[in-house]
Amino acid sequence: MNQKKLVVCEFADEIESYLEYAQKTSRHSSDYVVVSLQPEVKAFCKTGAIPCFDTLPYFTGQAQERALIKSDEITRLISGHLDFGIREPVCNIFGNVFLYHARFYINTILWILEVLRGIHQEFPDGEFQVIRRTYGQTGWPLEPYLVKRDRFMPLILQKYCAENGLQFQEITIPTPAGAEYKKPSPASRMMKAVTRVVVRKKLRKLSESKVVLLTANSYNLDRVCRELGTKFPEIMCTTINQRELSPTNHLKIWWQELARSFQEEKDPGSLVPIPLDVFKREKPTTALSHSLEERYDEFTARFGVHFSYHHVSFLSELTQKIKTDLLPFLVNLYNTAQAQQQVLQALEPKLLLSPLSINTHQSWAELCQRQGIPALVIPQKGLVAPKNKCAKIEQYYIGKGQISDDFSHAAAQTPLVAQYLDWTDYKGHIIETGNLIFSKIDDLKRKQKRQELFEQSGGSKKIIVYAPSMKSRKSRRFYVLESLDELLSSLGDIFEVIATMENVHFIFRIHPGEPISSVQIRKLLRVPQNVSISDRGTYEDVLALADLVISYSSTAIQEALINRIPVVLYDKWNRYNHLDAPPVTAEVPLKTAAAYYIDHKTKLEPALGWILDEHEKKPLSADLFTPYMFPESRTANFFRFVEQCLARNRAPKHKESESNFS
């Protein structure tokens, strides 16, 4: 068996191409072993009855720990020695954004090397075969995350085989490049000029009001705006559209402004959109691009030797992605920050609200800091103070995208977030706000949603919601999240148990945009009749149905707890009880609790049945949820803070603000 050809595939198009190659060369499936790096490959193989391994045997807990420590070592090296030298209009963002995205590239490469090492140990005499699809670079759009055209694996595999004296065969399949970016036409430029005039008039009118500026119009911030509009009718809530405008969107803006001019009164808390695309800005010169590359090259010339793992250097692969996408993305951020600066000078907002602290969200905060404008970040992740070395590493980096010291204030929606902010030594002011942007479930909504479901499924059942956080190569994290293959293994366990529970309906909630589809899940697992897979609508609607929530690690856990819905942490890997939930050591829990920790499949069925029965007999005491939720009265802290911001005197008018939009 060890003499077989080892076909390592990350995408379904790779295994599809290999099978075509195998057919042409008269190879039978018994001649090769397929190792799937992503569920889409495994699902493809299962459809064709092709034997296939996933990454579970090769990316173990020890492998995760090794990769996590190495990733942290390299990230700290970059943080301590790479300075891009940019000081205006913002300076902190460039190093932080570079680290945030480059770490995902590094994590994916380390993950590949750990998987290859595991395969090599099992098949020491095997011959590796890989499909390499070549992509032409379009240069547009700039994508700092890993995308499908970014395929490190063939290049890394070739190096790994050369280092370890293994046989290697690469099968190259060219892939046409995507459509080239087209420069705006004269008509488009003229439409943008007209839109600029429209936006300038809007800004002048808005500047007469007390403006609360939002960096995004999602993450339930629209709900916050409605609440602010009810509490403070004088507020105008404004959000920024940062996408490039199409001709259709230009016309839409003209029409909206015409319609708005006939409105005598605004809706309380309505969001007024401002397109950032129409602002004039000094285009970054080629010199800026060259400067960023020179700084990066100086750093790698000095420290490049450290970009090696299991004796395989990956600096060239990392550099290719960084120079193709990440450094140009930094140049684009420099350009965007100029437009953001103009918005702040024109609007002079009383307050900035943001759900994130990365990319343009952070540049907003830094610009506000320089202009003395209060900026409140409302972290939307389930941040918790870590308990061990591995959790400390990963939770630190998760927090970097959620909170930075550039924000003058941070909202702690739960006691767990407050503890996390203390642990990170956040330098700004912490406001214990209670729930602002997490899900909010009321009894009426809960009753309506359950009635709708029961009309479809018939009868009244207990509802269990399984809501995981799963990260693909785009934003790969170790230890505190399950890999996709780990998730499927855990889900398979739960499906087996749920199939035997007659009075239970189970909802598996896939976050929109996650790297696994309901079609793939149904191909890979036997989905019981009493299970539905949800990948549409808001999580708030799904949570409204739940009697119990199961997860390994997810923001959904905190959202359940602050709505007084109990949770089960299912951790078959026995590595991450981040809530310190009481472990189920016997067949059933020793006593009722808000959270339970289960680490083995055999404990699932008796424990889940017991939890549902006991909680039905007697609702959980509010005291059990005290460690996870603030009293509703804490929301007053948020409104007091907003009131203080509204009372602040306007800063002197910037002279340049009158001409920035002409």
XYZ file of C-alpha atoms in Angstrom:
662
model
C 0.000 0.000 0.000
C 2.886 2.391 0.731
C 3.948 2.257 -2.950
C 0.774 3.976 -4.109
C 0.694 7.367 -5.738
C -0.468 10.028 -3.263
C -2.790 12.561 -4.869
C -3.142 15.642 -2.659
C -6.013 17.940 -3.692
C -7.361 21.137 -2.192
C -10.117 21.906 -4.720
C -12.642 19.797 -6.594
C -11.344 20.999 -9.969
C -7.957 19.474 -9.088
C -9.269 15.969 -8.421
C -11.519 16.239 -11.456
C -8.500 17.060 -13.632
C -6.483 14.265 -12.059
C -9.194 11.702 -12.796
C -9.174 12.787 -16.436
C -5.391 12.348 -16.435
C -5.685 8.921 -14.745
C -8.188 7.778 -17.359
C -5.870 8.818 -20.192
C -2.959 6.964 -18.570
C -5.077 3.858 -17.834
C -4.777 4.139 -14.067
C -7.261 2.482 -11.765
C -8.426 3.987 -8.469
C -6.553 1.209 -6.649
C -3.300 2.703 -7.977
C -3.559 5.958 -6.042
C -4.624 7.406 -2.690
C -6.528 10.696 -2.651
C -6.003 13.033 0.291
C -8.620 15.782 0.480
C -7.583 19.079 2.038
C -11.114 20.483 1.865
C -14.600 18.935 2.121
C -15.434 19.831 -1.484
C -12.822 17.311 -2.676
C -14.116 14.653 -0.307
C -17.691 15.255 -1.471
C -16.600 14.965 -5.096
C -14.812 11.685 -4.371
C -17.775 10.251 -2.507
C -20.048 10.989 -5.461
C -17.717 8.958 -7.673
C -17.112 6.230 -5.062
C -13.398 7.103 -4.960
C -11.556 6.202 -1.703
C -10.430 9.396 0.001
C -8.723 10.491 3.225
C -9.313 13.833 4.923
C -6.871 15.795 7.124
C -7.982 14.411 10.508
C -5.247 11.742 10.770
C -2.588 14.254 9.756
C -3.511 17.515 11.439
C -3.809 16.432 15.066
C -3.927 18.521 18.220
C -0.129 18.313 18.534
C 0.258 19.469 14.936
C -2.066 22.406 15.614
C -0.044 23.407 18.648
C 3.252 23.251 16.730
C 1.856 25.318 13.859
C 0.302 27.859 16.224
C 3.550 28.438 18.102
C 5.533 28.803 14.861
C 2.953 31.206 13.431
C 3.145 33.329 16.568
C 6.937 33.345 16.392
C 6.941 34.647 12.812
C 4.146 37.159 13.444
C 6.013 38.632 16.400
C 9.140 38.852 14.269
C 7.243 40.861 11.654
C 5.630 43.050 14.299
C 8.958 43.875 15.903
C 11.056 44.557 12.806
C 8.917 45.573 9.804
C 8.054 49.275 9.649
C 6.599 50.717 6.450
C 7.429 54.265 7.505
C 4.026 55.748 6.633
C 2.919 58.531 8.960
C 0.156 60.415 7.095
C -2.797 60.495 6.899
C -2.696 57.506 9.282
C 0.190 55.365 10.469
C -0.913 52.531 12.802
C -3.136 50.786 10.289
C -0.504 49.690 7.769
C 1.519 47.427 10.037
C -1.612 46.023 11.682
C -3.359 45.233 8.403
C -0.215 43.630 7.006
C 0.106 41.396 10.075
C -3.582 40.510 10.132
C -3.663 39.202 6.567
C -0.111 37.862 6.286
C -0.761 35.666 9.316
C -3.554 33.878 7.446
C -1.163 33.163 4.575
C 1.411 31.850 7.034
C -1.166 29.728 8.867
C -2.310 28.101 5.635
C 1.262 27.273 4.591
C 2.080 25.807 8.022
C -1.133 23.778 7.880
C -0.149 22.371 4.480
C 3.303 21.420 5.766
C 1.866 19.679 8.829
C -0.574 17.697 6.669
C 2.207 16.714 4.250
C 4.376 15.626 7.161
C 1.539 13.426 8.453
C 0.937 11.869 5.026
C 4.669 11.229 4.616
C 4.847 9.456 7.979
C 1.992 7.139 6.977
C 3.239 6.543 3.418
C 7.039 6.893 3.666
C 7.654 5.347 0.216
C 4.742 6.897 -1.642
C 5.031 9.086 -4.721
C 3.294 12.453 -4.418
C 1.253 13.651 -7.357
C -0.422 17.016 -7.608
C -2.439 19.024 -10.074
C -1.206 22.563 -10.533
C -3.609 25.008 -12.111
C -1.925 28.166 -13.326
C -3.804 31.435 -13.078
C -3.019 34.657 -14.875
C -2.985 37.721 -12.638
C -5.531 40.395 -13.456
C -4.387 42.906 -10.857
C -8.024 43.610 -9.944
C -9.795 43.556 -7.624
C -7.273 43.714 -4.811
C -7.971 40.827 -2.454
C -5.901 40.704 0.736
C -7.481 37.389 1.780
C -6.574 34.071 0.188
C -8.739 33.381 -2.844
C -9.136 30.360 -5.078
C -6.334 31.380 -7.421
C -3.884 31.393 -4.475
C -2.719 27.778 -4.438
C 0.321 27.275 -2.247
C 0.049 23.525 -1.980
C 1.709 22.376 -5.252
C 4.697 24.668 -4.723
C 5.102 23.730 -1.064
C 4.691 20.020 -1.862
C 7.434 20.171 -4.479
C 9.802 21.726 -1.941
C 8.804 19.220 0.744
C 9.506 16.307 -1.588
C 12.885 17.745 -2.620
C 13.875 18.233 1.029
C 12.867 14.690 2.003
C 14.001 12.846 -1.115
C 10.464 11.857 -2.131
C 9.195 11.148 -5.617
C 7.079 13.951 -7.016
C 5.063 14.495 -10.187
C 3.329 17.738 -11.057
C 0.542 17.784 -13.636
C 0.005 21.330 -14.891
C -3.413 22.483 -16.104
C -3.604 26.067 -17.433
C -6.620 28.089 -16.400
C -7.741 31.221 -18.265
C -7.326 34.463 -16.392
C -10.363 36.398 -15.281
C -11.570 39.514 -17.033
C -9.138 42.405 -16.944
C -10.108 45.497 -15.031
C -11.428 48.195 -17.351
C -10.730 51.828 -16.672
C -13.784 54.036 -16.123
C -15.204 55.464 -19.339
C -15.585 59.242 -19.891
C -19.333 58.839 -19.285
C -18.630 57.123 -15.952
C -16.259 59.875 -14.908
C -18.865 62.485 -15.794
C -21.524 60.638 -13.763
C -19.126 60.497 -10.816
C -18.570 64.255 -11.090
C -22.327 64.875 -10.965
C -22.679 62.484 -8.021
C -19.892 64.395 -6.277
C -21.976 67.569 -6.493
C -25.007 65.728 -5.099
C -22.958 64.282 -2.227
C -21.391 67.667 -1.476
C -24.855 69.176 -0.980
C -25.824 66.246 1.240
C -22.703 66.694 3.375
C -23.374 70.386 3.877
C -26.900 69.615 5.055
C -25.734 66.772 7.293
C -23.042 68.941 8.871
C -25.813 71.094 10.361
C -27.007 68.089 12.388
C -25.517 65.985 15.153
C -24.029 63.136 13.149
C -23.256 59.633 14.371
C -21.032 57.975 11.772
C -21.036 54.182 11.275
C -18.213 52.290 9.603
C -20.657 49.571 8.483
C -24.405 49.149 8.104
C -24.463 45.473 9.089
C -23.797 43.514 12.305
C -27.122 44.793 13.706
C -25.811 48.368 13.805
C -28.992 49.421 12.013
C -30.860 48.317 15.138
C -28.581 50.510 17.264
C -29.382 53.441 14.962
C -33.116 52.933 15.393
C -32.687 52.919 19.164
C -30.545 56.064 19.002
C -33.102 57.781 16.770
C -35.859 57.041 19.277
C -33.774 58.284 22.203
C -32.160 61.268 20.460
C -34.349 62.592 17.587
C -31.739 65.244 16.740
C -29.230 62.587 15.646
C -28.496 61.848 11.998
C -26.980 58.373 11.573
C -24.690 58.135 8.560
C -23.019 55.110 7.039
C -20.285 54.902 4.422
C -20.497 52.848 1.248
C -16.885 52.028 0.365
C -17.498 50.025 -2.823
C -16.764 51.384 -6.275
C -19.971 52.733 -7.766
C -21.459 51.440 -10.994
C -23.408 53.742 -13.358
C -26.621 52.186 -11.988
C -25.621 53.097 -8.436
C -24.843 56.668 -9.492
C -28.371 56.999 -10.876
C -29.742 55.406 -7.711
C -28.028 58.065 -5.584
C -29.502 60.864 -7.707
C -32.982 59.401 -7.407
C -32.690 58.862 -3.636
C -31.543 62.432 -3.079
C -34.385 63.779 -5.216
C -36.898 61.739 -3.206
C -35.285 62.809 0.083
C -35.617 66.487 -0.861
C -39.418 66.110 -0.772
C -39.424 64.534 2.693
C -40.285 66.988 5.416
C -39.248 64.724 8.274
C -36.699 61.959 8.515
C -37.455 58.571 10.004
C -36.002 58.272 13.526
C -32.725 56.396 13.361
C -32.699 56.055 9.575
C -29.303 55.509 7.974
C -28.112 58.106 5.477
C -25.565 56.520 3.113
C -22.485 58.393 1.887
C -20.522 56.899 -1.051
C -16.783 57.149 -0.416
C -16.051 56.401 -4.068
C -16.855 59.936 -5.275
C -14.337 61.762 -3.103
C -11.366 63.270 -4.837
C -8.064 62.061 -3.475
C -4.452 62.394 -4.376
C -3.526 59.144 -6.056
C -0.605 57.363 -4.418
C 2.473 57.638 -6.573
C 4.526 54.742 -7.801
C 7.050 55.869 -5.211
C 4.755 54.672 -2.401
C 4.487 51.191 -3.919
C 8.247 51.037 -4.364
C 8.784 52.239 -0.796
C 6.559 49.491 0.642
C 8.340 46.842 -1.422
C 11.766 48.151 -0.415
C 10.853 48.041 3.287
C 9.516 44.517 2.895
C 12.595 43.382 0.928
C 14.923 44.853 3.556
C 13.058 42.928 6.243
C 13.098 39.593 4.380
C 16.776 39.987 3.476
C 17.513 40.220 7.172
C 14.995 37.735 8.612
C 13.973 35.522 5.687
C 15.722 32.503 7.149
C 13.019 32.323 9.822
C 10.315 31.667 7.208
C 10.950 27.939 7.213
C 9.070 25.013 8.766
C 10.011 21.344 8.857
C 13.149 22.409 6.938
C 11.079 23.825 4.064
C 11.419 27.527 3.218
C 8.178 29.171 2.189
C 9.389 32.770 1.865
C 9.063 32.913 -1.944
C 5.446 31.661 -1.914
C 4.530 34.075 0.859
C 6.245 36.977 -0.888
C 4.404 36.308 -4.142
C 1.011 36.752 -2.482
C 2.173 39.732 -0.421
C 3.541 41.633 -3.424
C 0.666 40.703 -5.720
C -2.197 41.578 -3.389
C -1.331 42.698 0.130
C 1.099 45.561 -0.542
C -1.159 47.003 -3.293
C -4.029 46.686 -0.816
C -2.031 48.835 1.635
C -1.557 51.442 -1.089
C -5.319 51.388 -1.648
C -5.879 51.874 2.088
C -3.632 54.927 1.962
C -5.808 56.270 -0.829
C -9.029 55.450 1.031
C -7.807 57.143 4.224
C -7.570 60.444 2.340
C -11.258 60.214 1.431
C -12.148 59.219 4.995
C -10.300 62.273 6.254
C -12.399 64.499 3.998
C -15.631 62.925 5.297
C -14.657 63.612 8.909
C -13.633 67.193 8.148
C -16.950 67.876 6.409
C -19.310 66.097 8.808
C -17.498 66.676 12.110
C -19.428 63.754 13.601
C -20.150 63.616 17.292
C -19.384 59.898 17.447
C -18.049 57.019 15.354
C -19.456 53.495 15.828
C -17.775 50.353 14.476
C -18.232 46.575 14.885
C -14.634 45.844 13.791
C -11.109 47.173 14.149
C -9.287 46.146 10.995
C -8.691 47.539 7.505
C -10.714 50.727 6.926
C -12.522 50.307 10.257
C -9.232 50.993 12.034
C -8.279 53.922 9.804
C -11.594 55.585 10.692
C -10.705 55.231 14.367
C -7.170 56.568 13.943
C -8.397 59.586 11.989
C -11.029 60.238 14.669
C -8.366 60.038 17.347
C -6.321 62.691 15.552
C -9.342 64.979 15.248
C -10.591 64.447 18.809
C -13.762 62.613 17.745
C -14.929 59.843 20.135
C -14.876 56.391 18.496
C -16.644 53.390 20.015
C -15.889 49.871 18.835
C -18.517 47.224 19.627
C -16.711 43.860 19.327
C -19.052 41.384 17.631
C -17.032 38.242 18.387
C -17.426 36.064 21.457
C -14.142 37.156 23.016
C -13.077 35.373 26.218
C -10.007 35.698 28.425
C -7.878 32.616 27.575
C -6.855 29.941 30.062
C -3.776 28.301 28.486
C -0.833 28.997 26.189
C -2.467 28.049 22.890
C -5.707 29.874 23.651
C -3.703 32.968 24.655
C -1.970 33.050 21.281
C -5.069 32.648 19.144
C -7.420 34.791 21.247
C -4.859 37.601 21.132
C -4.930 37.647 17.328
C -8.705 37.252 17.138
C -8.967 40.345 19.299
C -6.650 42.330 17.016
C -9.384 42.389 14.379
C -12.009 43.338 16.963
C -10.444 46.015 19.138
C -7.483 48.382 18.902
C -6.248 51.252 21.037
C -7.063 53.640 18.176
C -10.662 53.469 19.407
C -11.138 55.812 22.343
C -13.888 53.579 23.764
C -14.866 49.906 23.640
C -18.261 48.402 24.403
C -18.333 45.328 26.622
C -21.619 43.646 25.745
C -21.047 40.794 28.214
C -18.957 40.182 31.336
C -16.803 37.790 29.261
C -15.902 40.593 26.837
C -15.142 42.925 29.760
C -12.772 40.298 31.174
C -11.147 39.905 27.762
C -10.566 43.664 27.433
C -8.941 43.675 30.870
C -6.723 40.751 29.811
C -5.561 42.521 26.637
C -4.757 45.685 28.613
C -6.846 47.797 26.248
C -5.798 51.440 26.703
C -9.150 53.139 26.016
C -12.291 53.467 28.092
C -14.414 50.334 28.594
C -18.178 50.865 28.708
C -20.289 48.009 30.045
C -23.199 48.434 27.658
C -24.982 45.116 27.783
C -26.264 43.748 24.499
C -26.100 46.188 21.592
C -25.482 44.152 18.431
C -25.784 40.529 19.540
C -29.067 38.757 18.853
C -32.095 39.854 20.853
C -34.939 37.379 21.270
C -38.319 38.386 22.648
C -41.034 35.961 23.698
C -43.418 37.019 20.917
C -40.826 36.459 18.207
C -39.884 33.139 19.752
C -43.503 31.986 19.788
C -44.058 33.026 16.167
C -40.918 31.316 14.862
C -41.612 28.067 16.685
C -45.202 28.050 15.443
C -43.991 28.493 11.846
C -41.580 25.566 12.232
C -44.103 23.275 13.897
C -46.597 23.931 11.109
C -43.992 22.479 8.730
C -42.736 19.598 10.860
C -45.956 18.772 12.710
C -46.389 18.676 16.472
C -44.400 20.356 19.202
C -40.769 19.337 19.640
C -37.697 20.440 21.492
C -35.385 22.434 19.242
C -31.594 22.051 19.327
C -29.535 24.492 17.271
C -25.967 23.641 16.292
C -24.090 26.836 15.372
C -20.362 26.417 14.761
C -17.692 28.878 13.741
C -15.598 27.340 10.998
C -12.704 28.970 9.252
C -11.278 28.022 5.892
C -7.972 28.985 4.328
C -9.282 32.551 3.895
C -8.952 33.198 7.632
C -7.516 30.000 9.052
C -7.117 29.792 12.823
C -5.894 26.955 14.997
C -6.965 25.426 18.313
C -9.860 27.711 19.355
C -11.894 26.790 16.266
C -12.576 23.453 14.651
C -11.126 22.767 11.225
C -13.659 21.861 8.546
C -12.799 18.173 8.840
C -13.086 18.321 12.631
C -16.460 20.014 12.268
C -17.750 17.262 9.970
C -16.560 14.612 12.408
C -18.329 16.313 15.329
C -21.446 16.863 13.253
C -21.496 13.188 12.256
C -21.491 12.212 15.938
C -24.359 14.558 16.701
C -26.410 13.409 13.702
C -26.154 9.804 14.892
C -27.454 10.762 18.314
C -30.188 13.106 17.062
C -31.550 10.386 14.759
C -32.550 8.386 17.876
C -34.293 11.291 19.652
C -37.937 11.235 18.591
C -39.152 14.422 20.231
C -36.285 16.612 19.007
C -35.844 18.757 15.922
C -32.249 19.687 15.132
C -31.165 22.747 13.131
C -27.627 22.945 11.794
C -26.929 26.605 11.181
C -24.323 27.450 8.539
C -23.238 31.069 8.656
C -23.791 32.688 5.244
C -20.560 32.666 3.266
C -19.028 29.734 5.145
C -16.702 27.415 3.192
C -19.015 24.407 3.291
C -22.442 24.031 1.716
C -25.557 22.128 2.688
C -25.133 20.075 -0.513
C -21.651 18.963 0.565
C -22.880 18.103 4.062
C -25.646 15.909 2.657
C -23.142 14.143 0.407
C -20.694 13.464 3.242
C -23.050 12.669 6.125
C -26.310 10.825 6.596
C -28.696 13.597 7.568
C -31.581 12.321 9.766
C -35.215 13.168 9.046
C -35.455 15.337 12.146
C -32.594 17.588 10.995
C -32.798 20.732 8.888
C -29.840 22.699 7.555
C -30.208 26.476 7.636
C -28.020 28.733 5.499
C -30.365 31.675 4.922
C -31.761 34.521 6.973
C -30.423 35.890 10.238
C -29.026 33.863 13.097
C -31.392 35.804 15.344
C -34.342 34.082 13.650
C -32.757 30.653 14.127
C -31.854 31.360 17.749
C -35.462 32.329 18.454
C -36.379 28.667 17.908
C -33.818 27.130 20.227
C -34.306 25.309 23.515
C -30.607 24.408 23.492
C -27.552 25.488 21.468
C -24.578 23.237 20.709
C -21.201 24.477 19.507
C -17.485 23.949 19.902
C -16.592 27.635 19.866
C -18.687 30.404 18.355
C -20.101 33.849 18.950
C -23.435 32.009 18.841
C -22.647 30.647 22.316
C -22.593 34.093 23.910
C -25.632 35.148 21.896
C -27.529 32.163 23.303
C -26.442 32.783 26.884
C -27.394 36.467 26.909
C -30.852 35.362 25.756
C -30.975 32.802 28.606
C -30.755 29.803 26.297
C -28.496 27.045 27.693
C -25.541 25.755 25.671
C -23.542 22.562 25.303
C -19.876 22.774 24.366
C -19.116 19.617 22.377
C -15.343 19.203 22.273
C -14.426 15.661 21.247
C -10.827 16.893 20.876
C -10.690 17.654 24.599
C -8.856 20.945 24.130
C -11.071 24.026 24.583
C -13.540 24.495 27.454
C -13.339 28.280 27.185
C -16.366 28.926 29.423
C -15.145 26.695 32.257
C -18.481 24.907 31.893
C -18.981 21.951 34.271
C -17.854 18.758 32.460
C -20.354 15.937 32.063
C -18.334 13.175 33.726
C -21.092 10.577 34.125
C -23.994 9.637 31.871
C -25.886 12.792 32.794
C -24.866 16.174 34.311
C -24.686 16.370 38.090
C -26.914 19.458 38.153
C -28.578 21.977 35.866
C -26.394 24.776 34.501
C -26.364 27.473 31.846
C -23.484 25.739 30.028
C -22.289 22.132 29.866
C -19.057 20.621 28.534
C -19.171 17.219 26.765
C -15.972 15.639 25.446
C -17.132 12.253 24.155
C -19.755 10.957 21.761
C -21.071 8.345 24.222
C -22.135 11.109 26.607
C -24.162 13.034 24.031
C -27.425 11.073 23.933
C -28.075 10.656 27.679
C -26.834 14.175 28.461
C -28.889 15.933 25.768
C -32.053 14.072 26.757
C -31.516 14.853 30.438
C -30.798 18.548 29.791
C -33.917 19.039 27.670
C -36.138 17.192 30.170
C -34.782 18.947 33.257
C -35.001 22.405 31.717
C -38.580 21.760 30.628
C -39.553 20.790 34.178
C -38.089 23.932 35.681
C -36.744 26.994 33.837
C -33.175 27.885 34.702
C -32.616 30.478 37.389
C -31.502 33.896 36.137
C -28.544 33.657 38.543
C -27.019 30.882 36.420
C -26.646 33.334 33.523
C -25.080 36.117 35.601
C -21.476 35.256 34.540
C -22.489 35.605 30.890
C -24.825 38.595 30.698
C -25.121 42.086 32.144
C -28.419 43.373 33.553
C -30.537 45.230 30.986
C -29.970 48.412 33.005
C -26.367 48.548 31.715
C -27.660 49.749 28.336
C -28.152 53.116 30.056
C -24.357 53.403 30.147
C -24.320 53.448 26.341
C -26.989 56.134 26.071
C -25.242 58.282 28.699
C -22.043 58.007 26.689
C -23.844 59.051 23.493
C -25.451 61.972 25.338
C -22.006 63.151 26.485
C -20.708 62.918 22.917
C -23.648 64.962 21.611
C -22.966 67.671 24.197
C -19.386 68.153 23.039
C -18.651 71.486 21.387
C -17.890 71.447 17.694
C -14.245 71.662 16.734
C -13.228 74.745 14.718
C -14.207 74.419 11.064
C -11.366 73.148 8.875
C -10.681 75.626 6.079
C -9.858 72.911 3.589
C -13.191 71.155 4.155
C -14.961 73.670 1.880
C -12.853 72.757 -1.136
C -12.218 69.061 -0.620
C -15.208 68.004 -2.712
C -15.001 70.455 -5.592
